[in-house]
PDB file of C-alpha atoms in Angstrom:
ATOM      1  CA  MET A  13     -14.380  36.793  25.258  1.00  0.00           C
ATOM      2  CA  THR A  14     -11.271  34.854  26.252  1.00  0.00           C
ATOM      3  CA  SER A  15      -8.147  36.896  26.237  1.00  0.00           C
ATOM      4  CA  ALA A  16      -4.998  35.704  24.278  1.00  0.00           C
ATOM      5  CA  ALA A  17      -3.130  35.521  27.429  1.00  0.00           C
ATOM      6  CA  ALA A  18      -5.517  32.977  28.936  1.00  0.00           C
ATOM      7  CA  LEU A  19      -4.732  30.390  26.199  1.00  0.00           C
ATOM      8  CA  PRO A  20      -2.469  27.537  26.749  1.00  0.00           C
ATOM      9  CA  LYS A  21       0.782  28.050  25.363  1.00  0.00           C
ATOM     10  CA  LEU A  22       1.524  25.570  22.937  1.00  0.00           C
ATOM     11  CA  ASP A  23       5.348  23.932  22.149  1.00  0.00           C
ATOM     12  CA  GLN A  24       6.577  22.985  18.239  1.00  0.00           C
ATOM     13  CA  ARG A  25       4.552  20.436  18.069  1.00  0.00           C
ATOM     14  CA  GLY A  26       1.284  22.116  19.177  1.00  0.00           C
ATOM     15  CA  THR A  27       0.874  20.339  22.424  1.00  0.00           C
ATOM     16  CA  PRO A  28       0.346  22.261  25.553  1.00  0.00           C
ATOM     17  CA  PRO A  29       3.688  22.069  27.917  1.00  0.00           C
ATOM     18  CA  SER A  30       1.439  20.401  30.471  1.00  0.00           C
ATOM     19  CA  GLY A  31       1.834  17.142  28.192  1.00  0.00           C
ATOM     20  CA  ARG A  32      -2.025  17.180  27.068  1.00  0.00           C
ATOM     21  CA  ARG A  33      -2.402  16.490  23.497  1.00  0.00           C
ATOM     22  CA  PRO A  34      -5.082  17.667  21.226  1.00  0.00           C
ATOM     23  CA  ALA A  35      -7.258  14.895  20.258  1.00  0.00           C
ATOM     24  CA  GLY A  36      -6.893  16.045  16.703  1.00  0.00           C
ATOM     25  CA  THR A  37      -2.861  15.571  17.030  1.00  0.00           C
ATOM     26  CA  ILE A  38      -3.420  12.259  18.123  1.00  0.00           C
ATOM     27  CA  ALA A  39      -5.677  11.185  15.314  1.00  0.00           C
ATOM     28  CA  ARG A  40      -3.268  12.665  12.803  1.00  0.00           C
ATOM     29  CA  GLY A  41      -0.611  10.798  14.340  1.00  0.00           C
ATOM     30  CA  LEU A  42      -2.221   7.380  14.412  1.00  0.00           C
ATOM     31  CA  VAL A  43      -3.323   7.935  10.571  1.00  0.00           C
ATOM     32  CA  ALA A  44       0.342   8.951   9.794  1.00  0.00           C
ATOM     33  CA  LEU A  45       1.479   5.513  11.167  1.00  0.00           C
ATOM     34  CA  THR A  46      -0.338   3.685   8.672  1.00  0.00           C
ATOM     35  CA  LYS A  47       1.593   5.185   5.959  1.00  0.00           C
ATOM     36  CA  PRO A  48      -1.493   5.931   3.848  1.00  0.00           C
ATOM     37  CA  ARG A  49       0.524   6.656   0.773  1.00  0.00           C
ATOM     38  CA  ILE A  50       1.858   3.437   0.570  1.00  0.00           C
ATOM     39  CA  ILE A  51      -1.865   1.895   1.629  1.00  0.00           C
ATOM     40  CA  GLU A  52      -3.477   3.837  -1.555  1.00  0.00           C
ATOM     41  CA  LEU A  53      -0.683   1.842  -3.926  1.00  0.00           C
ATOM     42  CA  LEU A  54      -1.652  -1.808  -2.451  1.00  0.00           C
ATOM     43  CA  LEU A  55      -5.137  -1.074  -3.003  1.00  0.00           C
ATOM     44  CA  VAL A  56      -4.715   0.036  -6.795  1.00  0.00           C
ATOM     45  CA  THR A  57      -3.681  -3.654  -7.193  1.00  0.00           C
ATOM     46  CA  THR A  58      -6.846  -5.262  -5.194  1.00  0.00           C
ATOM     47  CA  VAL A  59      -9.825  -3.769  -7.136  1.00  0.00           C
ATOM     48  CA  PRO A  60      -8.469  -4.935 -10.617  1.00  0.00           C
ATOM     49  CA  THR A  61      -7.588  -8.223  -9.367  1.00  0.00           C
ATOM     50  CA  MET A  62     -11.269  -8.724  -7.928  1.00  0.00           C
ATOM     51  CA  LEU A  63     -12.356  -7.725 -11.266  1.00  0.00           C
ATOM     52  CA  LEU A  64     -10.067 -10.324 -13.134  1.00  0.00           C
ATOM     53  CA  ALA A  65     -11.401 -13.085 -10.430  1.00  0.00           C
ATOM     54  CA  GLN A  66     -14.945 -12.149 -10.950  1.00  0.00           C
ATOM     55  CA  ARG A  67     -14.528 -11.909 -14.753  1.00  0.00           C
ATOM     56  CA  GLY A  68     -16.920  -8.732 -14.517  1.00  0.00           C
ATOM     57  CA  LEU A  69     -17.952  -6.497 -11.297  1.00  0.00           C
ATOM     58  CA  PRO A  70     -18.366  -8.218  -7.971  1.00  0.00           C
ATOM     59  CA  SER A  71     -20.761  -7.066  -5.422  1.00  0.00           C
ATOM     60  CA  LEU A  72     -20.032  -3.460  -4.031  1.00  0.00           C
ATOM     61  CA  LYS A  73     -20.523  -4.812  -0.826  1.00  0.00           C
ATOM     62  CA  LEU A  74     -17.463  -7.258  -1.237  1.00  0.00           C
ATOM     63  CA  VAL A  75     -15.552  -4.654  -2.667  1.00  0.00           C
ATOM     64  CA  LEU A  76     -15.832  -2.406  -0.081  1.00  0.00           C
ATOM     65  CA  VAL A  77     -15.703  -5.057   2.778  1.00  0.00           C
ATOM     66  CA  THR A  78     -12.088  -5.999   0.757  1.00  0.00           C
ATOM     67  CA  LEU A  79     -10.861  -2.588   0.584  1.00  0.00           C
ATOM     68  CA  ILE A  80     -11.538  -1.530   4.053  1.00  0.00           C
ATOM     69  CA  GLY A  81     -10.402  -4.836   5.386  1.00  0.00           C
ATOM     70  CA  GLY A  82      -6.965  -4.620   3.242  1.00  0.00           C
ATOM     71  CA  THR A  83      -6.407  -0.709   4.517  1.00  0.00           C
ATOM     72  CA  LEU A  84      -6.862  -2.141   8.059  1.00  0.00           C
ATOM     73  CA  ALA A  85      -4.375  -4.875   7.674  1.00  0.00           C
ATOM     74  CA  ALA A  86      -1.771  -2.755   6.051  1.00  0.00           C
ATOM     75  CA  GLY A  87      -2.227  -0.165   8.389  1.00  0.00           C
ATOM     76  CA  SER A  88      -1.619  -2.657  11.010  1.00  0.00           C
ATOM     77  CA  ALA A  89       1.543  -3.858   9.616  1.00  0.00           C
ATOM     78  CA  ASN A  90       2.951  -0.396   8.921  1.00  0.00           C
ATOM     79  CA  THR A  91       1.953   0.963  12.413  1.00  0.00           C
ATOM     80  CA  ILE A  92       3.860  -1.786  14.085  1.00  0.00           C
ATOM     81  CA  ASN A  93       6.719  -1.355  11.477  1.00  0.00           C
ATOM     82  CA  CYS A  94       6.967   2.369  12.929  1.00  0.00           C
ATOM     83  CA  TYR A  95       6.881   1.071  16.557  1.00  0.00           C
ATOM     84  CA  ILE A  96       9.666  -1.318  16.199  1.00  0.00           C
ATOM     85  CA  ASP A  97      11.694   0.919  13.834  1.00  0.00           C
ATOM     86  CA  ARG A  98      11.262   3.855  15.720  1.00  0.00           C
ATOM     87  CA  ASP A  99      15.232   3.899  16.889  1.00  0.00           C
ATOM     88  CA  ILE A 100      16.487   4.047  13.145  1.00  0.00           C
ATOM     89  CA  ASP A 101      13.477   6.021  12.080  1.00  0.00           C
ATOM     90  CA  ALA A 102      15.081   9.184  14.470  1.00  0.00           C
ATOM     91  CA  LEU A 103      18.226   8.728  12.931  1.00  0.00           C
ATOM     92  CA  MET A 104      16.964   9.038   9.074  1.00  0.00           C
ATOM     93  CA  LYS A 105      15.936  12.340   7.688  1.00  0.00           C
ATOM     94  CA  ARG A 106      13.413  10.943   5.463  1.00  0.00           C
ATOM     95  CA  THR A 107      11.502   9.095   8.502  1.00  0.00           C
ATOM     96  CA  SER A 108      12.454  11.769  11.361  1.00  0.00           C
ATOM     97  CA  ARG A 109       8.966  13.335  10.907  1.00  0.00           C
ATOM     98  CA  ARG A 110       7.222  10.169  11.768  1.00  0.00           C
ATOM     99  CA  PRO A 111       4.612  10.441  14.912  1.00  0.00           C
ATOM    100  CA  LEU A 112       6.762   8.417  16.927  1.00  0.00           C
ATOM    101  CA  VAL A 113      10.169  10.140  16.812  1.00  0.00           C
ATOM    102  CA  VAL A 114       9.329  13.759  15.434  1.00  0.00           C
ATOM    103  CA  ASN A 115      11.327  16.492  17.470  1.00  0.00           C
ATOM    104  CA  GLY A 116      13.033  14.089  19.416  1.00  0.00           C
ATOM    105  CA  LYS A 117       9.765  13.114  21.528  1.00  0.00           C
ATOM    106  CA  GLY A 118       6.876  11.992  19.296  1.00  0.00           C
ATOM    107  CA  THR A 119       3.296  13.013  19.139  1.00  0.00           C
ATOM    108  CA  ILE A 120       2.195   9.249  19.849  1.00  0.00           C
ATOM    109  CA  LYS A 121       3.515   7.199  22.657  1.00  0.00           C
ATOM    110  CA  PRO A 122       5.033   3.650  21.579  1.00  0.00           C
ATOM    111  CA  TRP A 123       2.341   1.615  23.742  1.00  0.00           C
ATOM    112  CA  GLU A 124      -0.368   3.627  21.998  1.00  0.00           C
ATOM    113  CA  ALA A 125       1.283   2.739  18.341  1.00  0.00           C
ATOM    114  CA  LEU A 126       1.501  -0.929  19.333  1.00  0.00           C
ATOM    115  CA  ALA A 127      -1.885  -0.993  20.710  1.00  0.00           C
ATOM    116  CA  TRP A 128      -3.237   0.886  17.546  1.00  0.00           C
ATOM    117  CA  GLY A 129      -1.527  -1.787  15.361  1.00  0.00           C
ATOM    118  CA  ILE A 130      -2.923  -4.840  17.178  1.00  0.00           C
ATOM    119  CA  LEU A 131      -6.348  -3.069  17.025  1.00  0.00           C
ATOM    120  CA  LEU A 132      -6.378  -2.635  13.394  1.00  0.00           C
ATOM    121  CA  GLY A 133      -5.014  -6.176  12.697  1.00  0.00           C
ATOM    122  CA  ALA A 134      -7.829  -7.565  14.824  1.00  0.00           C
ATOM    123  CA  GLY A 135     -10.600  -5.449  12.868  1.00  0.00           C
ATOM    124  CA  ALA A 136      -8.945  -6.330   9.587  1.00  0.00           C
ATOM    125  CA  THR A 137      -9.193 -10.199  10.648  1.00  0.00           C
ATOM    126  CA  LEU A 138     -12.728  -9.894  11.951  1.00  0.00           C
ATOM    127  CA  LEU A 139     -14.126  -7.791   9.227  1.00  0.00           C
ATOM    128  CA  LEU A 140     -12.327  -9.980   6.216  1.00  0.00           C
ATOM    129  CA  GLY A 141     -13.522 -13.371   8.237  1.00  0.00           C
ATOM    130  CA  LEU A 142     -17.020 -12.579   8.747  1.00  0.00           C
ATOM    131  CA  MET A 143     -17.816 -10.321   5.593  1.00  0.00           C
ATOM    132  CA  ALA A 144     -15.715 -11.837   3.004  1.00  0.00           C
ATOM    133  CA  ASN A 145     -14.417 -15.458   3.610  1.00  0.00           C
ATOM    134  CA  TRP A 146     -11.806 -16.815   6.328  1.00  0.00           C
ATOM    135  CA  LEU A 147      -9.332 -17.464   3.460  1.00  0.00           C
ATOM    136  CA  ALA A 148      -9.060 -13.705   2.882  1.00  0.00           C
ATOM    137  CA  ALA A 149      -8.626 -13.166   6.456  1.00  0.00           C
ATOM    138  CA  SER A 150      -5.777 -15.483   6.626  1.00  0.00           C
ATOM    139  CA  LEU A 151      -4.000 -14.150   3.727  1.00  0.00           C
ATOM    140  CA  ALA A 152      -4.263 -10.777   5.345  1.00  0.00           C
ATOM    141  CA  ASP A 153      -3.001 -12.097   8.725  1.00  0.00           C
ATOM    142  CA  ALA A 154      -0.116 -13.597   6.701  1.00  0.00           C
ATOM    143  CA  ALA A 155       0.859 -10.380   5.243  1.00  0.00           C
ATOM    144  CA  ILE A 156       0.912  -8.670   8.713  1.00  0.00           C
ATOM    145  CA  LEU A 157       2.967 -11.385  10.135  1.00  0.00           C
ATOM    146  CA  PHE A 158       5.188 -11.704   7.237  1.00  0.00           C
ATOM    147  CA  TYR A 159       5.815  -8.134   7.226  1.00  0.00           C
ATOM    148  CA  ILE A 160       6.766  -7.939  10.700  1.00  0.00           C
ATOM    149  CA  PHE A 161       8.552 -10.804  11.670  1.00  0.00           C
ATOM    150  CA  VAL A 162      10.324 -11.898   8.568  1.00  0.00           C
ATOM    151  CA  TYR A 163      11.010  -8.217   6.924  1.00  0.00           C
ATOM    152  CA  THR A 164      11.142  -5.765   9.847  1.00  0.00           C
ATOM    153  CA  LEU A 165      12.649  -7.852  12.585  1.00  0.00           C
ATOM    154  CA  LEU A 166      14.588 -10.624  10.971  1.00  0.00           C
ATOM    155  CA  LEU A 167      15.920  -9.015   7.438  1.00  0.00           C
ATOM    156  CA  LYS A 168      15.820  -5.338   7.520  1.00  0.00           C
ATOM    157  CA  ARG A 169      19.040  -4.726   9.685  1.00  0.00           C
ATOM    158  CA  ARG A 170      20.923  -7.705   8.704  1.00  0.00           C
ATOM    159  CA  SER A 171      20.300  -8.355   5.027  1.00  0.00           C
ATOM    160  CA  PRO A 172      20.978  -6.759   1.790  1.00  0.00           C
ATOM    161  CA  SER A 173      17.999  -8.844   0.307  1.00  0.00           C
ATOM    162  CA  ASN A 174      15.712  -7.727   3.002  1.00  0.00           C
ATOM    163  CA  ILE A 175      13.147  -5.978   0.376  1.00  0.00           C
ATOM    164  CA  VAL A 176      13.829  -8.856  -1.906  1.00  0.00           C
ATOM    165  CA  ILE A 177      12.309 -11.326   0.321  1.00  0.00           C
ATOM    166  CA  GLY A 178      10.532  -9.032   2.823  1.00  0.00           C
ATOM    167  CA  GLY A 179       8.669  -7.165  -0.076  1.00  0.00           C
ATOM    168  CA  ALA A 180       6.458 -10.194  -0.489  1.00  0.00           C
ATOM    169  CA  ALA A 181       4.393  -8.837   1.993  1.00  0.00           C
ATOM    170  CA  GLY A 182       3.310  -6.195  -0.142  1.00  0.00           C
ATOM    171  CA  CYS A 183       2.068  -8.725  -2.788  1.00  0.00           C
ATOM    172  CA  PHE A 184      -0.487 -10.226  -0.490  1.00  0.00           C
ATOM    173  CA  PRO A 185      -3.396  -7.841  -1.301  1.00  0.00           C
ATOM    174  CA  VAL A 186      -3.956  -9.573  -4.810  1.00  0.00           C
ATOM    175  CA  LEU A 187      -4.275 -12.725  -3.060  1.00  0.00           C
ATOM    176  CA  VAL A 188      -6.636 -11.229  -0.564  1.00  0.00           C
ATOM    177  CA  GLY A 189      -8.764  -9.938  -3.454  1.00  0.00           C
ATOM    178  CA  TRP A 190      -8.638 -13.344  -5.614  1.00  0.00           C
ATOM    179  CA  ALA A 191      -9.574 -15.073  -2.246  1.00  0.00           C
ATOM    180  CA  ALA A 192     -12.516 -12.755  -1.507  1.00  0.00           C
ATOM    181  CA  VAL A 193     -14.146 -13.280  -4.664  1.00  0.00           C
ATOM    182  CA  THR A 194     -13.628 -17.128  -5.388  1.00  0.00           C
ATOM    183  CA  GLY A 195     -12.832 -18.188  -2.082  1.00  0.00           C
ATOM    184  CA  THR A 196      -9.567 -19.820  -3.415  1.00  0.00           C
ATOM    185  CA  VAL A 197      -6.394 -19.059  -4.746  1.00  0.00           C
ATOM    186  CA  SER A 198      -5.495 -19.771  -8.397  1.00  0.00           C
ATOM    187  CA  LEU A 199      -2.533 -19.878 -10.762  1.00  0.00           C
ATOM    188  CA  ALA A 200      -3.512 -16.163 -11.920  1.00  0.00           C
ATOM    189  CA  ALA A 201      -3.292 -14.704  -8.242  1.00  0.00           C
ATOM    190  CA  VAL A 202       0.062 -16.430  -7.808  1.00  0.00           C
ATOM    191  CA  VAL A 203       1.072 -14.917 -11.320  1.00  0.00           C
ATOM    192  CA  LEU A 204      -0.024 -11.483 -10.147  1.00  0.00           C
ATOM    193  CA  PHE A 205       1.592 -11.814  -6.995  1.00  0.00           C
ATOM    194  CA  ALA A 206       4.785 -12.465  -8.898  1.00  0.00           C
ATOM    195  CA  VAL A 207       4.651  -9.334 -10.803  1.00  0.00           C
ATOM    196  CA  ILE A 208       4.612  -7.161  -7.546  1.00  0.00           C
ATOM    197  CA  PHE A 209       7.418  -9.141  -6.180  1.00  0.00           C
ATOM    198  CA  LEU A 210       9.671  -8.503  -8.929  1.00  0.00           C
ATOM    199  CA  TRP A 211       8.183  -4.960  -9.432  1.00  0.00           C
ATOM    200  CA  THR A 212       9.197  -4.207  -5.665  1.00  0.00           C
ATOM    201  CA  PRO A 213      12.889  -4.234  -5.877  1.00  0.00           C
ATOM    202  CA  PRO A 214      13.469  -1.975  -8.838  1.00  0.00           C
ATOM    203  CA  HIS A 215      10.477   0.510  -7.145  1.00  0.00           C
ATOM    204  CA  PHE A 216      12.253   0.246  -3.724  1.00  0.00           C
ATOM    205  CA  TRP A 217      16.011   0.128  -4.569  1.00  0.00           C
ATOM    206  CA  ALA A 218      15.688   3.327  -6.772  1.00  0.00           C
ATOM    207  CA  LEU A 219      14.258   5.335  -3.760  1.00  0.00           C
ATOM    208  CA  ALA A 220      17.161   3.768  -1.500  1.00  0.00           C
ATOM    209  CA  MET A 221      19.885   4.921  -3.975  1.00  0.00           C
ATOM    210  CA  LYS A 222      18.464   8.511  -3.296  1.00  0.00           C
ATOM    211  CA  PHE A 223      18.417   7.910   0.221  1.00  0.00           C
ATOM    212  CA  ARG A 224      21.574   5.514   0.545  1.00  0.00           C
ATOM    213  CA  LYS A 225      23.650   7.927   3.205  1.00  0.00           C
ATOM    214  CA  ASP A 226      20.015   7.732   5.359  1.00  0.00           C
ATOM    215  CA  TYR A 227      20.280   4.182   5.464  1.00  0.00           C
ATOM    216  CA  ALA A 228      23.884   3.909   5.972  1.00  0.00           C
ATOM    217  CA  ALA A 229      23.732   6.382   8.871  1.00  0.00           C
ATOM    218  CA  ALA A 230      21.048   4.037  10.364  1.00  0.00           C
ATOM    219  CA  ASN A 231      23.089   1.008   9.818  1.00  0.00           C
ATOM    220  CA  VAL A 232      20.281  -0.531   7.596  1.00  0.00           C
ATOM    221  CA  PRO A 233      22.058  -2.611   4.723  1.00  0.00           C
ATOM    222  CA  MET A 234      19.946  -1.869   1.982  1.00  0.00           C
ATOM    223  CA  LEU A 235      21.701  -2.749  -1.273  1.00  0.00           C
ATOM    224  CA  PRO A 236      22.648   0.785  -2.131  1.00  0.00           C
ATOM    225  CA  VAL A 237      24.410   1.090   0.933  1.00  0.00           C
ATOM    226  CA  VAL A 238      26.607  -2.037   0.586  1.00  0.00           C
ATOM    227  CA  ALA A 239      26.961  -2.341  -3.184  1.00  0.00           C
ATOM    228  CA  SER A 240      28.291   0.071  -5.686  1.00  0.00           C
ATOM    229  CA  PRO A 241      25.727   2.123  -7.561  1.00  0.00           C
ATOM    230  CA  ALA A 242      26.514   0.258 -10.873  1.00  0.00           C
ATOM    231  CA  ALA A 243      25.576  -3.033  -9.359  1.00  0.00           C
ATOM    232  CA  VAL A 244      22.486  -1.439  -7.917  1.00  0.00           C
ATOM    233  CA  ALA A 245      21.328  -0.295 -11.374  1.00  0.00           C
ATOM    234  CA  ARG A 246      22.244  -3.408 -13.068  1.00  0.00           C
ATOM    235  CA  LYS A 247      20.292  -5.529 -10.282  1.00  0.00           C
ATOM    236  CA  ILE A 248      17.304  -3.039 -11.221  1.00  0.00           C
ATOM    237  CA  LEU A 249      17.695  -4.062 -14.652  1.00  0.00           C
ATOM    238  CA  TRP A 250      17.680  -8.027 -13.974  1.00  0.00           C
ATOM    239  CA  TYR A 251      14.550  -7.544 -11.852  1.00  0.00           C
ATOM    240  CA  SER A 252      12.745  -5.118 -14.330  1.00  0.00           C
ATOM    241  CA  TYR A 253      13.522  -7.784 -17.313  1.00  0.00           C
ATOM    242  CA  ALA A 254      11.886 -10.584 -14.971  1.00  0.00           C
ATOM    243  CA  MET A 255       8.869  -8.548 -13.972  1.00  0.00           C
ATOM    244  CA  VAL A 256       8.030  -8.051 -17.469  1.00  0.00           C
ATOM    245  CA  ALA A 257       8.181 -11.607 -18.269  1.00  0.00           C
ATOM    246  CA  ALA A 258       5.698 -12.005 -15.225  1.00  0.00           C
ATOM    247  CA  THR A 259       3.440  -9.866 -16.483  1.00  0.00           C
ATOM    248  CA  LEU A 260       3.180 -11.251 -19.925  1.00  0.00           C
ATOM    249  CA  ALA A 261       2.784 -14.910 -18.321  1.00  0.00           C
ATOM    250  CA  LEU A 262      -0.833 -13.220 -16.952  1.00  0.00           C
ATOM    251  CA  VAL A 263      -1.921 -12.951 -20.735  1.00  0.00           C
ATOM    252  CA  PRO A 264      -3.541 -16.466 -20.967  1.00  0.00           C
ATOM    253  CA  PHE A 265      -5.617 -15.513 -17.966  1.00  0.00           C
ATOM    254  CA  ALA A 266      -6.218 -11.914 -18.836  1.00  0.00           C
ATOM    255  CA  GLY A 267      -6.602 -11.437 -22.642  1.00  0.00           C
ATOM    256  CA  TRP A 268      -5.385  -9.960 -25.933  1.00  0.00           C
ATOM    257  CA  ILE A 269      -5.896  -6.753 -24.735  1.00  0.00           C
ATOM    258  CA  TYR A 270      -4.140  -6.958 -21.468  1.00  0.00           C
ATOM    259  CA  GLY A 271      -1.352  -8.527 -23.494  1.00  0.00           C
ATOM    260  CA  VAL A 272      -0.725  -5.491 -25.815  1.00  0.00           C
ATOM    261  CA  LEU A 273      -1.041  -2.859 -23.049  1.00  0.00           C
ATOM    262  CA  ALA A 274       1.061  -5.245 -20.421  1.00  0.00           C
ATOM    263  CA  ALA A 275       3.819  -5.379 -23.720  1.00  0.00           C
ATOM    264  CA  ALA A 276       3.934  -1.866 -24.396  1.00  0.00           C
ATOM    265  CA  LEU A 277       4.084  -0.906 -20.638  1.00  0.00           C
ATOM    266  CA  GLY A 278       6.846  -3.129 -20.195  1.00  0.00           C
ATOM    267  CA  ALA A 279       9.016  -1.863 -22.956  1.00  0.00           C
ATOM    268  CA  TRP A 280       8.500   1.667 -21.607  1.00  0.00           C
ATOM    269  CA  PHE A 281       9.519   0.393 -18.048  1.00  0.00           C
ATOM    270  CA  LEU A 282      12.607  -1.154 -19.673  1.00  0.00           C
ATOM    271  CA  VAL A 283      13.631   1.717 -21.491  1.00  0.00           C
ATOM    272  CA  GLU A 284      13.899   3.532 -18.106  1.00  0.00           C
ATOM    273  CA  ALA A 285      15.424   1.111 -16.540  1.00  0.00           C
ATOM    274  CA  HIS A 286      18.207   0.902 -19.262  1.00  0.00           C
ATOM    275  CA  GLY A 287      18.641   4.433 -19.126  1.00  0.00           C
ATOM    276  CA  LEU A 288      19.107   4.427 -15.150  1.00  0.00           C
ATOM    277  CA  ASP A 289      21.793   1.980 -15.869  1.00  0.00           C
ATOM    278  CA  ALA A 290      23.618   4.221 -18.481  1.00  0.00           C
ATOM    279  CA  ARG A 291      23.534   7.295 -16.558  1.00  0.00           C
ATOM    280  CA  VAL A 292      24.634   5.572 -13.562  1.00  0.00           C
ATOM    281  CA  ARG A 293      27.534   3.940 -15.272  1.00  0.00           C
ATOM    282  CA  ALA A 294      28.344   7.320 -16.956  1.00  0.00           C
ATOM    283  CA  GLY A 295      28.376   8.767 -13.651  1.00  0.00           C
ATOM    284  CA  GLN A 296      25.360  11.130 -13.915  1.00  0.00           C
ATOM    285  CA  THR A 297      23.644  10.792 -10.731  1.00  0.00           C
ATOM    286  CA  THR A 298      24.314  12.824  -7.867  1.00  0.00           C
ATOM    287  CA  GLU A 299      26.238  10.260  -6.286  1.00  0.00           C
ATOM    288  CA  GLY A 300      27.910  12.277  -2.940  1.00  0.00           C
ATOM    289  CA  ALA A 301      25.634  15.095  -3.309  1.00  0.00           C
ATOM    290  CA  PRO A 302      23.610  16.002  -0.159  1.00  0.00           C
ATOM    291  CA  GLU A 303      20.563  14.309   0.462  1.00  0.00           C
ATOM    292  CA  THR A 304      18.213  17.210  -0.093  1.00  0.00           C
ATOM    293  CA  ALA A 305      19.764  17.760  -3.418  1.00  0.00           C
ATOM    294  CA  PRO A 306      17.657  16.409  -6.493  1.00  0.00           C
ATOM    295  CA  SER A 307      18.528  12.790  -7.705  1.00  0.00           C
ATOM    296  CA  PRO A 308      16.720  12.633 -11.336  1.00  0.00           C
ATOM    297  CA  ALA A 309      18.248   9.232 -12.445  1.00  0.00           C
ATOM    298  CA  PRO A 310      16.924   6.955  -9.611  1.00  0.00           C
ATOM    299  CA  MET A 311      14.229   8.864  -8.567  1.00  0.00           C
ATOM    300  CA  ARG A 312      12.619   9.125 -12.150  1.00  0.00           C
ATOM    301  CA  LEU A 313      12.621   5.473 -12.041  1.00  0.00           C
ATOM    302  CA  PHE A 314      10.917   5.318  -8.605  1.00  0.00           C
ATOM    303  CA  HIS A 315       8.038   7.498  -9.688  1.00  0.00           C
ATOM    304  CA  LEU A 316       7.671   5.937 -13.138  1.00  0.00           C
ATOM    305  CA  SER A 317       7.260   2.519 -11.236  1.00  0.00           C
ATOM    306  CA  ILE A 318       4.439   3.751  -9.699  1.00  0.00           C
ATOM    307  CA  ALA A 319       2.724   5.090 -12.847  1.00  0.00           C
ATOM    308  CA  TYR A 320       3.566   1.700 -14.278  1.00  0.00           C
ATOM    309  CA  LEU A 321       2.074  -0.252 -11.726  1.00  0.00           C
ATOM    310  CA  THR A 322      -1.133   1.867 -11.717  1.00  0.00           C
ATOM    311  CA  LEU A 323      -1.404   1.316 -15.527  1.00  0.00           C
ATOM    312  CA  LEU A 324      -0.500  -2.266 -15.591  1.00  0.00           C
ATOM    313  CA  PHE A 325      -3.403  -2.956 -13.151  1.00  0.00           C
ATOM    314  CA  ALA A 326      -5.697  -0.667 -14.805  1.00  0.00           C
ATOM    315  CA  ALA A 327      -4.943  -2.875 -18.085  1.00  0.00           C
ATOM    316  CA  VAL A 328      -6.042  -6.006 -15.870  1.00  0.00           C
ATOM    317  CA  ALA A 329      -9.439  -4.179 -14.856  1.00  0.00           C
ATOM    318  CA  VAL A 330     -10.142  -3.234 -18.394  1.00  0.00           C
ATOM    319  CA  THR A 331      -9.279  -6.851 -19.745  1.00  0.00           C
ATOM    320  CA  ALA A 332     -12.164  -8.112 -16.927  1.00  0.00           C
ATOM    321  CA  LEU A 333     -15.023  -5.524 -17.937  1.00  0.00           C
ATOM    322  CA  LEU A 334     -14.576  -6.205 -21.761  1.00  0.00           C
ATOM    323  CA  PRO A 335     -15.253  -9.719 -22.497  1.00  0.00           C
ATOM    324  CA  TRP A 336     -14.277  -9.407 -26.306  1.00  0.00           C
ATOM    325  CA  GLY A 337     -10.617  -8.499 -24.992  1.00  0.00           C
ATOM    326  CA  ARG A 338     -10.476 -12.253 -23.850  1.00  0.00           C
ATOM    327  CA  TRP A 339      -9.307 -14.973 -25.562  1.00  0.00           C
TER     328      TRP A 339
END
């Protein structure tokens, strides 16, 4: 039996002091770099889009190929984003436990992250190109390049419009899903793209309001850093109205069941957006409180926005699967 004294001692990261890292630690770190929770949200929009494009059920093989390819593409963009932003991630409490910066040293080396991101991108391109079609693969590549070069490198540290323009990268999964089924990008796919494009600022600005001090400490000019809470809440409200209008523009393509559900969901979202605006103007947020303190006003809208998008695309799926719900 091996004695406890014979076992290697571990540091706070679970890594032997010699620098050797357990394979499980490396694997978990590489997966964490892909930001799985963000990928889940992207995939929620892909499958309903494919159902609408098919007006029914596409082949299971195509759905799986598109989901796996989309996961690889999003993981590639997120990993390379972590590689580029590792300096500011170390300064922000919200990101200080990411694998490249945790405990000041990280569990993953920068070159490993970059190689992993490139490998994931190459895998996404080949899988989508060979098993779906090259338009879908090209759109996935465009999303990766847009997220890295336009959002991360060009806008994030320079402009408060970073998430407005850069957020377009998160809209590409609907185009990829539509192209995988039809080999084209139709007007309906563009409308779906617009829905997510207009949803992103209210969703992200609500989160950024909560972590305003984090972004300020890292010198990242997110809108809540450079504008007052009242101005941010008002812009969230404007984008919310534009988003709901975009969801209703899909009605001619999706059908009356979707229209009823989209209108109800939109009304729900607008009530909450108005509520945030009212609470901010009344000074009922935790502006100036420690970052660990609860901030129910913006975070309530942030969490609601996730539920809203999920339910909206569930409505798209229902419409696609129920022929009598169409025009």
